[in-house]
Structures are given as structure tokens and as C-alpha cells.
Short mmCIF file of N, CA and C in Angstrom, two decimals:
data_model
loop_
_atom_site.label_atom_id
_atom_site.label_comp_id
_atom_site.label_asym_id
_atom_site.label_seq_id
_atom_site.Cartn_x
_atom_site.Cartn_y
_atom_site.Cartn_z
N MET A 1 -38.00 -23.59 -20.44
CA MET A 1 -39.35 -23.53 -19.96
C MET A 1 -40.15 -24.72 -20.49
N SER A 2 -39.54 -25.87 -20.53
CA SER A 2 -40.27 -27.02 -21.02
C SER A 2 -40.76 -27.87 -19.87
N ALA A 3 -41.84 -28.55 -20.11
CA ALA A 3 -42.42 -29.42 -19.10
C ALA A 3 -41.79 -30.80 -19.21
N SER A 4 -41.84 -31.57 -18.13
CA SER A 4 -41.34 -32.93 -18.19
C SER A 4 -42.28 -33.75 -19.06
N PRO A 5 -41.80 -34.89 -19.62
CA PRO A 5 -42.63 -35.66 -20.55
C PRO A 5 -43.97 -36.09 -19.96
N GLN A 6 -44.04 -36.34 -18.63
CA GLN A 6 -45.28 -36.81 -18.04
C GLN A 6 -46.22 -35.68 -17.64
N SER A 7 -45.74 -34.47 -17.55
CA SER A 7 -46.59 -33.38 -17.09
C SER A 7 -47.19 -32.63 -18.28
N ARG A 8 -48.30 -31.97 -18.00
CA ARG A 8 -48.95 -31.13 -19.00
C ARG A 8 -48.16 -29.83 -19.14
N PRO A 9 -47.96 -29.34 -20.36
CA PRO A 9 -47.25 -28.07 -20.50
C PRO A 9 -48.01 -26.94 -19.81
N THR A 10 -47.27 -26.01 -19.26
CA THR A 10 -47.87 -24.85 -18.60
C THR A 10 -48.21 -23.80 -19.66
N THR A 11 -49.43 -23.32 -19.62
CA THR A 11 -49.83 -22.22 -20.50
C THR A 11 -49.34 -20.92 -19.89
N ILE A 12 -48.63 -20.15 -20.68
CA ILE A 12 -48.10 -18.86 -20.23
C ILE A 12 -48.53 -17.80 -21.23
N ALA A 13 -49.06 -16.71 -20.74
CA ALA A 13 -49.42 -15.58 -21.61
C ALA A 13 -48.33 -14.52 -21.50
N CYS A 14 -48.10 -13.80 -22.58
CA CYS A 14 -47.07 -12.76 -22.59
C CYS A 14 -47.66 -11.46 -23.12
N LEU A 15 -47.31 -10.37 -22.46
CA LEU A 15 -47.73 -9.04 -22.86
C LEU A 15 -46.48 -8.16 -22.76
N LEU A 16 -45.82 -7.95 -23.88
CA LEU A 16 -44.53 -7.27 -23.90
C LEU A 16 -44.61 -5.99 -24.70
N GLY A 17 -43.89 -4.96 -24.24
CA GLY A 17 -43.86 -3.70 -24.96
C GLY A 17 -43.12 -2.65 -24.16
N PRO A 18 -42.94 -1.47 -24.73
CA PRO A 18 -42.20 -0.40 -24.06
C PRO A 18 -42.96 0.19 -22.87
N THR A 19 -42.24 0.93 -22.05
CA THR A 19 -42.83 1.60 -20.89
C THR A 19 -43.99 2.49 -21.32
N ALA A 20 -45.05 2.47 -20.51
CA ALA A 20 -46.23 3.32 -20.70
C ALA A 20 -46.96 3.05 -22.02
N SER A 21 -46.95 1.79 -22.46
CA SER A 21 -47.65 1.45 -23.71
C SER A 21 -49.00 0.80 -23.48
N GLY A 22 -49.45 0.75 -22.21
CA GLY A 22 -50.77 0.21 -21.92
C GLY A 22 -50.78 -1.23 -21.45
N LYS A 23 -49.62 -1.78 -21.13
CA LYS A 23 -49.55 -3.18 -20.70
C LYS A 23 -50.33 -3.41 -19.41
N THR A 24 -50.21 -2.51 -18.44
CA THR A 24 -50.91 -2.70 -17.17
C THR A 24 -52.41 -2.70 -17.37
N ALA A 25 -52.94 -1.75 -18.13
CA ALA A 25 -54.39 -1.70 -18.38
C ALA A 25 -54.85 -2.97 -19.09
N ALA A 26 -54.09 -3.43 -20.06
CA ALA A 26 -54.46 -4.65 -20.78
C ALA A 26 -54.41 -5.87 -19.86
N ALA A 27 -53.39 -5.92 -19.00
CA ALA A 27 -53.27 -7.05 -18.06
C ALA A 27 -54.42 -7.06 -17.07
N LEU A 28 -54.79 -5.89 -16.57
CA LEU A 28 -55.90 -5.81 -15.62
C LEU A 28 -57.22 -6.18 -16.29
N ALA A 29 -57.41 -5.78 -17.53
CA ALA A 29 -58.62 -6.15 -18.27
C ALA A 29 -58.67 -7.67 -18.47
N LEU A 30 -57.54 -8.26 -18.78
CA LEU A 30 -57.48 -9.71 -18.95
C LEU A 30 -57.75 -10.41 -17.62
N ALA A 31 -57.22 -9.86 -16.54
CA ALA A 31 -57.41 -10.46 -15.21
C ALA A 31 -58.88 -10.43 -14.78
N ALA A 32 -59.64 -9.49 -15.31
CA ALA A 32 -61.07 -9.43 -14.98
C ALA A 32 -61.84 -10.58 -15.63
N ARG A 33 -61.24 -11.19 -16.67
CA ARG A 33 -61.93 -12.27 -17.39
C ARG A 33 -61.28 -13.63 -17.23
N ARG A 34 -60.05 -13.67 -16.78
CA ARG A 34 -59.32 -14.94 -16.68
C ARG A 34 -58.58 -15.01 -15.35
N PRO A 35 -58.36 -16.23 -14.84
CA PRO A 35 -57.60 -16.37 -13.59
C PRO A 35 -56.09 -16.28 -13.86
N ILE A 36 -55.55 -15.08 -13.77
CA ILE A 36 -54.13 -14.88 -14.06
C ILE A 36 -53.43 -14.28 -12.85
N GLU A 37 -52.11 -14.41 -12.85
CA GLU A 37 -51.23 -13.67 -11.94
C GLU A 37 -50.15 -13.07 -12.82
N ILE A 38 -49.79 -11.85 -12.54
CA ILE A 38 -48.85 -11.11 -13.38
C ILE A 38 -47.43 -11.27 -12.84
N VAL A 39 -46.53 -11.68 -13.73
CA VAL A 39 -45.11 -11.77 -13.41
C VAL A 39 -44.43 -10.64 -14.19
N SER A 40 -43.89 -9.67 -13.48
CA SER A 40 -43.26 -8.52 -14.12
C SER A 40 -41.98 -8.95 -14.83
N VAL A 41 -41.83 -8.49 -16.07
CA VAL A 41 -40.63 -8.72 -16.87
C VAL A 41 -40.02 -7.33 -17.11
N ASP A 42 -39.73 -6.64 -16.02
CA ASP A 42 -39.25 -5.26 -16.09
C ASP A 42 -38.08 -5.08 -15.13
N SER A 43 -36.94 -4.70 -15.66
CA SER A 43 -35.73 -4.59 -14.86
C SER A 43 -35.76 -3.42 -13.87
N ALA A 44 -36.64 -2.46 -14.06
CA ALA A 44 -36.73 -1.33 -13.12
C ALA A 44 -37.72 -1.61 -12.00
N LEU A 45 -38.77 -2.39 -12.28
CA LEU A 45 -39.81 -2.61 -11.28
C LEU A 45 -39.38 -3.52 -10.15
N VAL A 46 -38.30 -4.28 -10.34
CA VAL A 46 -37.85 -5.15 -9.24
C VAL A 46 -37.35 -4.32 -8.06
N TYR A 47 -36.94 -3.09 -8.30
CA TYR A 47 -36.35 -2.25 -7.26
C TYR A 47 -37.41 -1.48 -6.48
N ARG A 48 -37.29 -1.53 -5.16
CA ARG A 48 -38.19 -0.77 -4.29
C ARG A 48 -37.94 0.73 -4.48
N ASP A 49 -38.99 1.50 -4.35
CA ASP A 49 -38.94 2.97 -4.37
C ASP A 49 -38.53 3.56 -5.72
N MET A 50 -38.52 2.77 -6.76
CA MET A 50 -38.21 3.27 -8.11
C MET A 50 -39.54 3.49 -8.83
N ASP A 51 -40.31 4.47 -8.36
CA ASP A 51 -41.67 4.66 -8.86
C ASP A 51 -41.78 5.70 -9.97
N ILE A 52 -40.83 6.62 -10.04
CA ILE A 52 -40.90 7.69 -11.03
C ILE A 52 -40.23 7.21 -12.32
N GLY A 53 -40.93 7.38 -13.44
CA GLY A 53 -40.36 7.02 -14.73
C GLY A 53 -40.43 5.55 -15.07
N THR A 54 -41.06 4.74 -14.21
CA THR A 54 -41.12 3.31 -14.47
C THR A 54 -42.51 2.83 -14.85
N ALA A 55 -43.52 3.66 -14.72
CA ALA A 55 -44.92 3.28 -14.96
C ALA A 55 -45.29 2.06 -14.13
N LYS A 56 -44.80 2.04 -12.90
CA LYS A 56 -45.10 0.93 -11.99
C LYS A 56 -46.60 0.91 -11.70
N PRO A 57 -47.22 -0.29 -11.72
CA PRO A 57 -48.64 -0.36 -11.37
C PRO A 57 -48.87 0.21 -9.97
N THR A 58 -49.99 0.88 -9.79
CA THR A 58 -50.31 1.48 -8.49
C THR A 58 -50.57 0.39 -7.46
N ARG A 59 -50.59 0.79 -6.19
CA ARG A 59 -50.91 -0.17 -5.12
C ARG A 59 -52.29 -0.78 -5.34
N ASP A 60 -53.26 0.05 -5.74
CA ASP A 60 -54.62 -0.45 -5.99
C ASP A 60 -54.62 -1.47 -7.14
N GLU A 61 -53.88 -1.17 -8.20
CA GLU A 61 -53.81 -2.11 -9.32
C GLU A 61 -53.17 -3.42 -8.89
N ARG A 62 -52.11 -3.32 -8.08
CA ARG A 62 -51.44 -4.54 -7.60
C ARG A 62 -52.30 -5.30 -6.61
N ALA A 63 -53.19 -4.61 -5.91
CA ALA A 63 -54.08 -5.28 -4.96
C ALA A 63 -55.21 -6.02 -5.67
N SER A 64 -55.55 -5.57 -6.88
CA SER A 64 -56.69 -6.18 -7.59
C SER A 64 -56.34 -7.51 -8.25
N VAL A 65 -55.08 -7.74 -8.53
CA VAL A 65 -54.62 -9.00 -9.13
C VAL A 65 -53.20 -9.25 -8.63
N PRO A 66 -52.85 -10.48 -8.30
CA PRO A 66 -51.49 -10.73 -7.80
C PRO A 66 -50.43 -10.34 -8.83
N HIS A 67 -49.45 -9.57 -8.36
CA HIS A 67 -48.30 -9.17 -9.16
C HIS A 67 -47.05 -9.75 -8.49
N HIS A 68 -46.08 -10.14 -9.29
CA HIS A 68 -44.85 -10.71 -8.76
C HIS A 68 -43.64 -10.00 -9.37
N LEU A 69 -42.54 -10.03 -8.65
CA LEU A 69 -41.26 -9.44 -9.05
C LEU A 69 -41.33 -7.92 -9.18
N ILE A 70 -42.09 -7.32 -8.29
CA ILE A 70 -42.16 -5.86 -8.18
C ILE A 70 -41.78 -5.50 -6.75
N ASP A 71 -40.89 -4.51 -6.59
CA ASP A 71 -40.45 -4.04 -5.27
C ASP A 71 -39.82 -5.14 -4.43
N ILE A 72 -38.95 -5.94 -5.03
CA ILE A 72 -38.35 -7.06 -4.28
C ILE A 72 -36.89 -6.83 -3.89
N ILE A 73 -36.24 -5.83 -4.49
CA ILE A 73 -34.81 -5.62 -4.29
C ILE A 73 -34.54 -4.17 -3.89
N ASP A 74 -33.62 -4.00 -2.98
CA ASP A 74 -33.17 -2.66 -2.61
C ASP A 74 -32.38 -2.07 -3.78
N PRO A 75 -32.56 -0.79 -4.10
CA PRO A 75 -31.84 -0.19 -5.24
C PRO A 75 -30.32 -0.28 -5.13
N ALA A 76 -29.79 -0.45 -3.93
CA ALA A 76 -28.34 -0.56 -3.77
C ALA A 76 -27.84 -1.96 -4.14
N ASP A 77 -28.75 -2.92 -4.30
CA ASP A 77 -28.37 -4.29 -4.61
C ASP A 77 -28.51 -4.56 -6.10
N ALA A 78 -27.76 -5.53 -6.58
CA ALA A 78 -27.84 -5.93 -7.99
C ALA A 78 -28.87 -7.05 -8.14
N TYR A 79 -29.43 -7.14 -9.33
CA TYR A 79 -30.38 -8.21 -9.67
C TYR A 79 -30.11 -8.57 -11.12
N SER A 80 -29.66 -9.77 -11.36
CA SER A 80 -29.23 -10.17 -12.70
C SER A 80 -30.33 -10.86 -13.49
N ALA A 81 -30.09 -11.00 -14.78
CA ALA A 81 -31.02 -11.75 -15.63
C ALA A 81 -31.10 -13.20 -15.18
N ALA A 82 -30.00 -13.75 -14.69
CA ALA A 82 -30.01 -15.13 -14.18
C ALA A 82 -30.90 -15.24 -12.94
N GLU A 83 -30.83 -14.25 -12.06
CA GLU A 83 -31.70 -14.25 -10.88
C GLU A 83 -33.16 -14.11 -11.30
N PHE A 84 -33.41 -13.22 -12.27
CA PHE A 84 -34.77 -13.08 -12.78
C PHE A 84 -35.27 -14.41 -13.32
N ARG A 85 -34.46 -15.07 -14.13
CA ARG A 85 -34.87 -16.35 -14.73
C ARG A 85 -35.26 -17.36 -13.65
N ALA A 86 -34.41 -17.50 -12.64
CA ALA A 86 -34.69 -18.46 -11.56
C ALA A 86 -35.97 -18.10 -10.83
N ASP A 87 -36.13 -16.81 -10.50
CA ASP A 87 -37.33 -16.36 -9.79
C ASP A 87 -38.58 -16.56 -10.65
N ALA A 88 -38.50 -16.20 -11.92
CA ALA A 88 -39.66 -16.31 -12.81
C ALA A 88 -40.06 -17.77 -13.02
N LEU A 89 -39.08 -18.65 -13.22
CA LEU A 89 -39.41 -20.07 -13.41
C LEU A 89 -40.09 -20.64 -12.17
N ARG A 90 -39.59 -20.27 -10.99
CA ARG A 90 -40.21 -20.73 -9.74
C ARG A 90 -41.64 -20.22 -9.65
N LEU A 91 -41.83 -18.93 -9.92
CA LEU A 91 -43.17 -18.33 -9.84
C LEU A 91 -44.13 -18.94 -10.86
N ILE A 92 -43.66 -19.17 -12.06
CA ILE A 92 -44.51 -19.77 -13.10
C ILE A 92 -45.03 -21.12 -12.62
N GLY A 93 -44.15 -21.92 -12.03
CA GLY A 93 -44.57 -23.22 -11.50
C GLY A 93 -45.57 -23.09 -10.37
N GLU A 94 -45.32 -22.14 -9.46
CA GLU A 94 -46.23 -21.94 -8.33
C GLU A 94 -47.61 -21.45 -8.80
N ILE A 95 -47.61 -20.52 -9.75
CA ILE A 95 -48.87 -19.97 -10.26
C ILE A 95 -49.66 -21.07 -10.98
N ALA A 96 -48.99 -21.84 -11.81
CA ALA A 96 -49.66 -22.93 -12.53
C ALA A 96 -50.20 -23.97 -11.54
N ALA A 97 -49.46 -24.23 -10.47
CA ALA A 97 -49.92 -25.20 -9.47
C ALA A 97 -51.19 -24.72 -8.78
N ARG A 98 -51.41 -23.41 -8.74
CA ARG A 98 -52.64 -22.86 -8.16
C ARG A 98 -53.79 -22.86 -9.16
N GLY A 99 -53.54 -23.37 -10.37
CA GLY A 99 -54.58 -23.42 -11.39
C GLY A 99 -54.80 -22.10 -12.10
N ARG A 100 -53.82 -21.23 -12.03
CA ARG A 100 -53.94 -19.91 -12.66
C ARG A 100 -52.92 -19.82 -13.80
N THR A 101 -53.10 -18.84 -14.66
CA THR A 101 -52.20 -18.64 -15.79
C THR A 101 -51.21 -17.53 -15.47
N PRO A 102 -49.90 -17.81 -15.60
CA PRO A 102 -48.91 -16.74 -15.44
C PRO A 102 -48.97 -15.81 -16.66
N LEU A 103 -49.03 -14.52 -16.41
CA LEU A 103 -48.98 -13.52 -17.47
C LEU A 103 -47.67 -12.76 -17.32
N LEU A 104 -46.76 -12.94 -18.26
CA LEU A 104 -45.50 -12.21 -18.26
C LEU A 104 -45.78 -10.85 -18.87
N ALA A 105 -45.57 -9.79 -18.10
CA ALA A 105 -45.87 -8.44 -18.57
C ALA A 105 -44.69 -7.52 -18.31
N GLY A 106 -44.21 -6.88 -19.36
CA GLY A 106 -43.10 -5.95 -19.20
C GLY A 106 -42.43 -5.68 -20.53
N GLY A 107 -41.23 -5.13 -20.44
CA GLY A 107 -40.54 -4.75 -21.66
C GLY A 107 -39.05 -4.97 -21.65
N THR A 108 -38.53 -5.66 -20.62
CA THR A 108 -37.09 -5.92 -20.59
C THR A 108 -36.83 -7.20 -21.37
N MET A 109 -36.47 -7.02 -22.64
CA MET A 109 -36.31 -8.18 -23.52
C MET A 109 -35.17 -9.09 -23.08
N LEU A 110 -34.15 -8.55 -22.41
CA LEU A 110 -33.09 -9.42 -21.89
C LEU A 110 -33.69 -10.42 -20.91
N TYR A 111 -34.58 -9.96 -20.04
CA TYR A 111 -35.24 -10.87 -19.10
C TYR A 111 -36.08 -11.90 -19.85
N TYR A 112 -36.85 -11.45 -20.81
CA TYR A 112 -37.70 -12.36 -21.58
C TYR A 112 -36.86 -13.41 -22.30
N LYS A 113 -35.79 -12.97 -22.94
CA LYS A 113 -34.92 -13.91 -23.64
C LYS A 113 -34.22 -14.85 -22.67
N ALA A 114 -33.81 -14.35 -21.51
CA ALA A 114 -33.19 -15.22 -20.50
C ALA A 114 -34.17 -16.31 -20.08
N LEU A 115 -35.42 -15.93 -19.94
CA LEU A 115 -36.45 -16.88 -19.52
C LEU A 115 -36.77 -17.89 -20.62
N THR A 116 -36.91 -17.44 -21.84
CA THR A 116 -37.35 -18.33 -22.92
C THR A 116 -36.21 -19.06 -23.63
N GLN A 117 -35.01 -18.47 -23.61
CA GLN A 117 -33.89 -19.07 -24.34
C GLN A 117 -32.75 -19.50 -23.44
N GLY A 118 -32.80 -19.13 -22.17
CA GLY A 118 -31.71 -19.46 -21.26
C GLY A 118 -30.57 -18.47 -21.40
N LEU A 119 -29.53 -18.73 -20.64
CA LEU A 119 -28.35 -17.86 -20.62
C LEU A 119 -27.10 -18.70 -20.85
N ASN A 120 -26.08 -18.08 -21.40
CA ASN A 120 -24.80 -18.76 -21.54
C ASN A 120 -24.15 -18.90 -20.18
N ASP A 121 -23.43 -19.99 -20.00
CA ASP A 121 -22.66 -20.15 -18.76
C ASP A 121 -21.45 -19.23 -18.83
N LEU A 122 -21.40 -18.29 -17.93
CA LEU A 122 -20.27 -17.37 -17.85
C LEU A 122 -19.63 -17.53 -16.48
N PRO A 123 -18.35 -17.29 -16.40
CA PRO A 123 -17.73 -17.36 -15.07
C PRO A 123 -18.30 -16.26 -14.18
N THR A 124 -18.43 -16.57 -12.90
CA THR A 124 -18.92 -15.55 -11.98
C THR A 124 -17.86 -14.47 -11.82
N ALA A 125 -18.31 -13.26 -11.61
CA ALA A 125 -17.39 -12.13 -11.46
C ALA A 125 -16.72 -12.20 -10.09
N ASP A 126 -15.43 -12.00 -10.07
CA ASP A 126 -14.67 -11.98 -8.83
C ASP A 126 -14.71 -10.55 -8.29
N PRO A 127 -15.34 -10.32 -7.13
CA PRO A 127 -15.46 -8.95 -6.60
C PRO A 127 -14.11 -8.26 -6.41
N ALA A 128 -13.08 -9.01 -6.04
CA ALA A 128 -11.76 -8.41 -5.84
C ALA A 128 -11.18 -7.91 -7.16
N VAL A 129 -11.34 -8.71 -8.21
CA VAL A 129 -10.85 -8.31 -9.53
C VAL A 129 -11.63 -7.10 -10.03
N ARG A 130 -12.94 -7.12 -9.83
CA ARG A 130 -13.76 -5.97 -10.26
C ARG A 130 -13.33 -4.70 -9.53
N ALA A 131 -13.08 -4.80 -8.23
CA ALA A 131 -12.65 -3.63 -7.46
C ALA A 131 -11.30 -3.12 -7.97
N GLU A 132 -10.41 -4.04 -8.30
CA GLU A 132 -9.10 -3.66 -8.82
C GLU A 132 -9.25 -2.96 -10.18
N LEU A 133 -10.12 -3.48 -11.03
CA LEU A 133 -10.35 -2.85 -12.34
C LEU A 133 -11.00 -1.48 -12.19
N ASP A 134 -11.94 -1.35 -11.26
CA ASP A 134 -12.55 -0.04 -10.99
C ASP A 134 -11.48 0.96 -10.54
N ALA A 135 -10.58 0.50 -9.67
CA ALA A 135 -9.50 1.38 -9.20
C ALA A 135 -8.58 1.76 -10.35
N ASP A 136 -8.25 0.79 -11.21
CA ASP A 136 -7.41 1.08 -12.38
C ASP A 136 -8.09 2.13 -13.28
N ALA A 137 -9.39 1.97 -13.48
CA ALA A 137 -10.13 2.91 -14.33
C ALA A 137 -10.16 4.30 -13.70
N ALA A 138 -10.33 4.36 -12.39
CA ALA A 138 -10.36 5.65 -11.70
C ALA A 138 -8.99 6.34 -11.81
N ARG A 139 -7.93 5.55 -11.73
CA ARG A 139 -6.58 6.11 -11.78
C ARG A 139 -6.16 6.46 -13.21
N ASP A 140 -6.38 5.52 -14.16
CA ASP A 140 -5.85 5.67 -15.51
C ASP A 140 -6.88 6.10 -16.55
N GLY A 141 -8.17 5.97 -16.23
CA GLY A 141 -9.24 6.30 -17.17
C GLY A 141 -9.70 5.07 -17.95
N TRP A 142 -10.96 5.15 -18.42
CA TRP A 142 -11.55 4.02 -19.15
C TRP A 142 -10.83 3.72 -20.46
N PRO A 143 -10.40 4.74 -21.24
CA PRO A 143 -9.69 4.41 -22.48
C PRO A 143 -8.42 3.59 -22.24
N ALA A 144 -7.69 3.91 -21.18
CA ALA A 144 -6.46 3.15 -20.87
C ALA A 144 -6.81 1.72 -20.47
N LEU A 145 -7.86 1.57 -19.67
CA LEU A 145 -8.27 0.23 -19.26
C LEU A 145 -8.72 -0.58 -20.48
N HIS A 146 -9.47 0.04 -21.37
CA HIS A 146 -9.91 -0.66 -22.58
C HIS A 146 -8.72 -1.03 -23.46
N ALA A 147 -7.74 -0.15 -23.57
CA ALA A 147 -6.56 -0.44 -24.39
C ALA A 147 -5.82 -1.66 -23.85
N ARG A 148 -5.71 -1.76 -22.52
CA ARG A 148 -5.07 -2.94 -21.91
C ARG A 148 -5.89 -4.19 -22.19
N LEU A 149 -7.19 -4.07 -22.07
CA LEU A 149 -8.06 -5.22 -22.32
C LEU A 149 -7.97 -5.64 -23.79
N ALA A 150 -7.86 -4.68 -24.70
CA ALA A 150 -7.82 -4.98 -26.14
C ALA A 150 -6.60 -5.81 -26.50
N GLN A 151 -5.54 -5.77 -25.69
CA GLN A 151 -4.36 -6.60 -25.94
C GLN A 151 -4.71 -8.08 -25.78
N VAL A 152 -5.67 -8.39 -24.92
CA VAL A 152 -6.06 -9.77 -24.65
C VAL A 152 -7.34 -10.13 -25.40
N ASP A 153 -8.27 -9.16 -25.50
CA ASP A 153 -9.58 -9.40 -26.09
C ASP A 153 -9.89 -8.25 -27.04
N PRO A 154 -9.37 -8.31 -28.28
CA PRO A 154 -9.61 -7.20 -29.21
C PRO A 154 -11.11 -7.05 -29.49
N ALA A 155 -11.61 -5.90 -29.21
CA ALA A 155 -13.03 -5.62 -29.42
C ALA A 155 -13.20 -4.12 -29.54
N ARG A 156 -14.33 -3.74 -30.06
CA ARG A 156 -14.61 -2.31 -30.19
C ARG A 156 -14.76 -1.68 -28.80
N PRO A 157 -14.54 -0.38 -28.68
CA PRO A 157 -14.75 0.26 -27.37
C PRO A 157 -16.17 0.03 -26.88
N ARG A 158 -16.30 -0.11 -25.59
CA ARG A 158 -17.61 -0.39 -25.00
C ARG A 158 -17.76 0.39 -23.71
N GLY A 159 -18.92 0.34 -23.15
CA GLY A 159 -19.20 1.05 -21.91
C GLY A 159 -18.41 0.49 -20.74
N SER A 160 -18.43 1.23 -19.64
CA SER A 160 -17.64 0.85 -18.48
C SER A 160 -18.04 -0.50 -17.90
N ARG A 161 -19.34 -0.81 -17.85
CA ARG A 161 -19.77 -2.10 -17.30
C ARG A 161 -19.23 -3.27 -18.12
N ARG A 162 -19.33 -3.16 -19.44
CA ARG A 162 -18.84 -4.24 -20.29
C ARG A 162 -17.33 -4.35 -20.24
N THR A 163 -16.64 -3.21 -20.14
CA THR A 163 -15.19 -3.24 -20.03
C THR A 163 -14.79 -3.95 -18.74
N ILE A 164 -15.46 -3.62 -17.64
CA ILE A 164 -15.17 -4.28 -16.37
C ILE A 164 -15.46 -5.77 -16.46
N ARG A 165 -16.58 -6.14 -17.04
CA ARG A 165 -16.95 -7.56 -17.15
C ARG A 165 -15.94 -8.30 -18.02
N SER A 166 -15.56 -7.73 -19.15
CA SER A 166 -14.57 -8.36 -20.02
C SER A 166 -13.22 -8.43 -19.33
N GLY A 167 -12.87 -7.36 -18.64
CA GLY A 167 -11.60 -7.35 -17.92
C GLY A 167 -11.57 -8.38 -16.81
N SER A 168 -12.66 -8.55 -16.11
CA SER A 168 -12.75 -9.57 -15.06
C SER A 168 -12.57 -10.95 -15.65
N SER A 169 -13.22 -11.19 -16.77
CA SER A 169 -13.12 -12.49 -17.44
C SER A 169 -11.70 -12.72 -17.93
N ALA A 170 -11.10 -11.70 -18.54
CA ALA A 170 -9.74 -11.83 -19.05
C ALA A 170 -8.75 -12.06 -17.92
N ARG A 171 -8.90 -11.33 -16.82
CA ARG A 171 -7.97 -11.50 -15.69
C ARG A 171 -8.07 -12.88 -15.07
N SER A 172 -9.25 -13.48 -15.13
CA SER A 172 -9.39 -14.82 -14.56
C SER A 172 -8.69 -15.86 -15.43
N LYS A 173 -8.39 -15.50 -16.70
CA LYS A 173 -7.75 -16.44 -17.61
C LYS A 173 -6.25 -16.18 -17.76
N CYS A 174 -5.80 -14.97 -17.43
CA CYS A 174 -4.38 -14.65 -17.60
C CYS A 174 -3.99 -13.55 -16.63
N SER A 175 -2.73 -13.20 -16.64
CA SER A 175 -2.29 -12.08 -15.79
C SER A 175 -2.05 -10.88 -16.68
N CYS A 176 -3.09 -10.06 -16.85
CA CYS A 176 -2.97 -8.86 -17.69
C CYS A 176 -3.35 -7.64 -16.89
#
């Protein structure tokens, strides 16, 4: 998030905290006094129709000040931290170009860290390999899949998503 040597750095405000901790009210109060646009840093708010349990700002609240990265993805689709980073960086530039201050508001620290610290380059997941690993897990169970993975990548047991991701990475490097 650095500016080029010839450009002025972009001022960005951040309001981070857990769900239902008052971030929306604080952001709206700030918007009444400053020219801001809110960029959501919340992994649940990007999904359309995910209104229960997310403390999503109401339509009236969103109409009173521009909000971004809310209701942009169908719940059946995936949205990664890398996609968030690209979208947020683009929006920050657009908001600053309008002479307004981007306010990052939310509580998904993975998104915040992806934006401020970047992400490691990881190989993209091969959908065919992932499907094969899902089938293996359905047939043999997660413990068996993890045991096979541990032969190549010794690690503590982990959840199904991480096992699939590690297995996909390992399979792309060897035939296991």
C-alpha cells in the first residue's frame, strides 16, 4: 500500500474490531464530519443475502455513506484474501482520486493483513486435484488423507480445508 515516489501518500483510516462492536455507528458518525467512503474488511459481508449474524449495515446506513465490498459475491462462489486485496487496493485508489478518505471497517484480520502486508506467492489450486482429494476423503476419511499427506508434509492434524490445500500443493510437487 505504498505510493509512488512522485505521488502523495494516500491517507487511509482504519476501524477494526469484532462483530457487533459498534464499528458501523462509529463509521457513520465519522462520515457525518469527514468525506469518507467505507471499504468493508469483513469476510462475511462480501456475500449477498448473508444478513443474519453478520451485523451487516442496513440499507439506510449504506445509502447515507458509500460502502464498498458488501453484497458483491454469490454465497456459492469463493472469494479469497487475494481477491479482497486486489479489490480493496483498486477501491482505495478510486476513493482517494475522488478526494475522499477510504475508511477500512471490519474485523477480518486476514483481509487486513493481506492488504497491509501482502500475501505469499502460493501455487494456484488445481480443481481436478482438489476434486480427487475430496473424493479420497469421502471414501477413506480425513484421518487417512492426513496420514498420506503427513508422509510428504509432516504436520499436526488440521481441518479439512487445510488438508485439501496442503494435499493439492503436495500433489503438484510429487505423485503421492
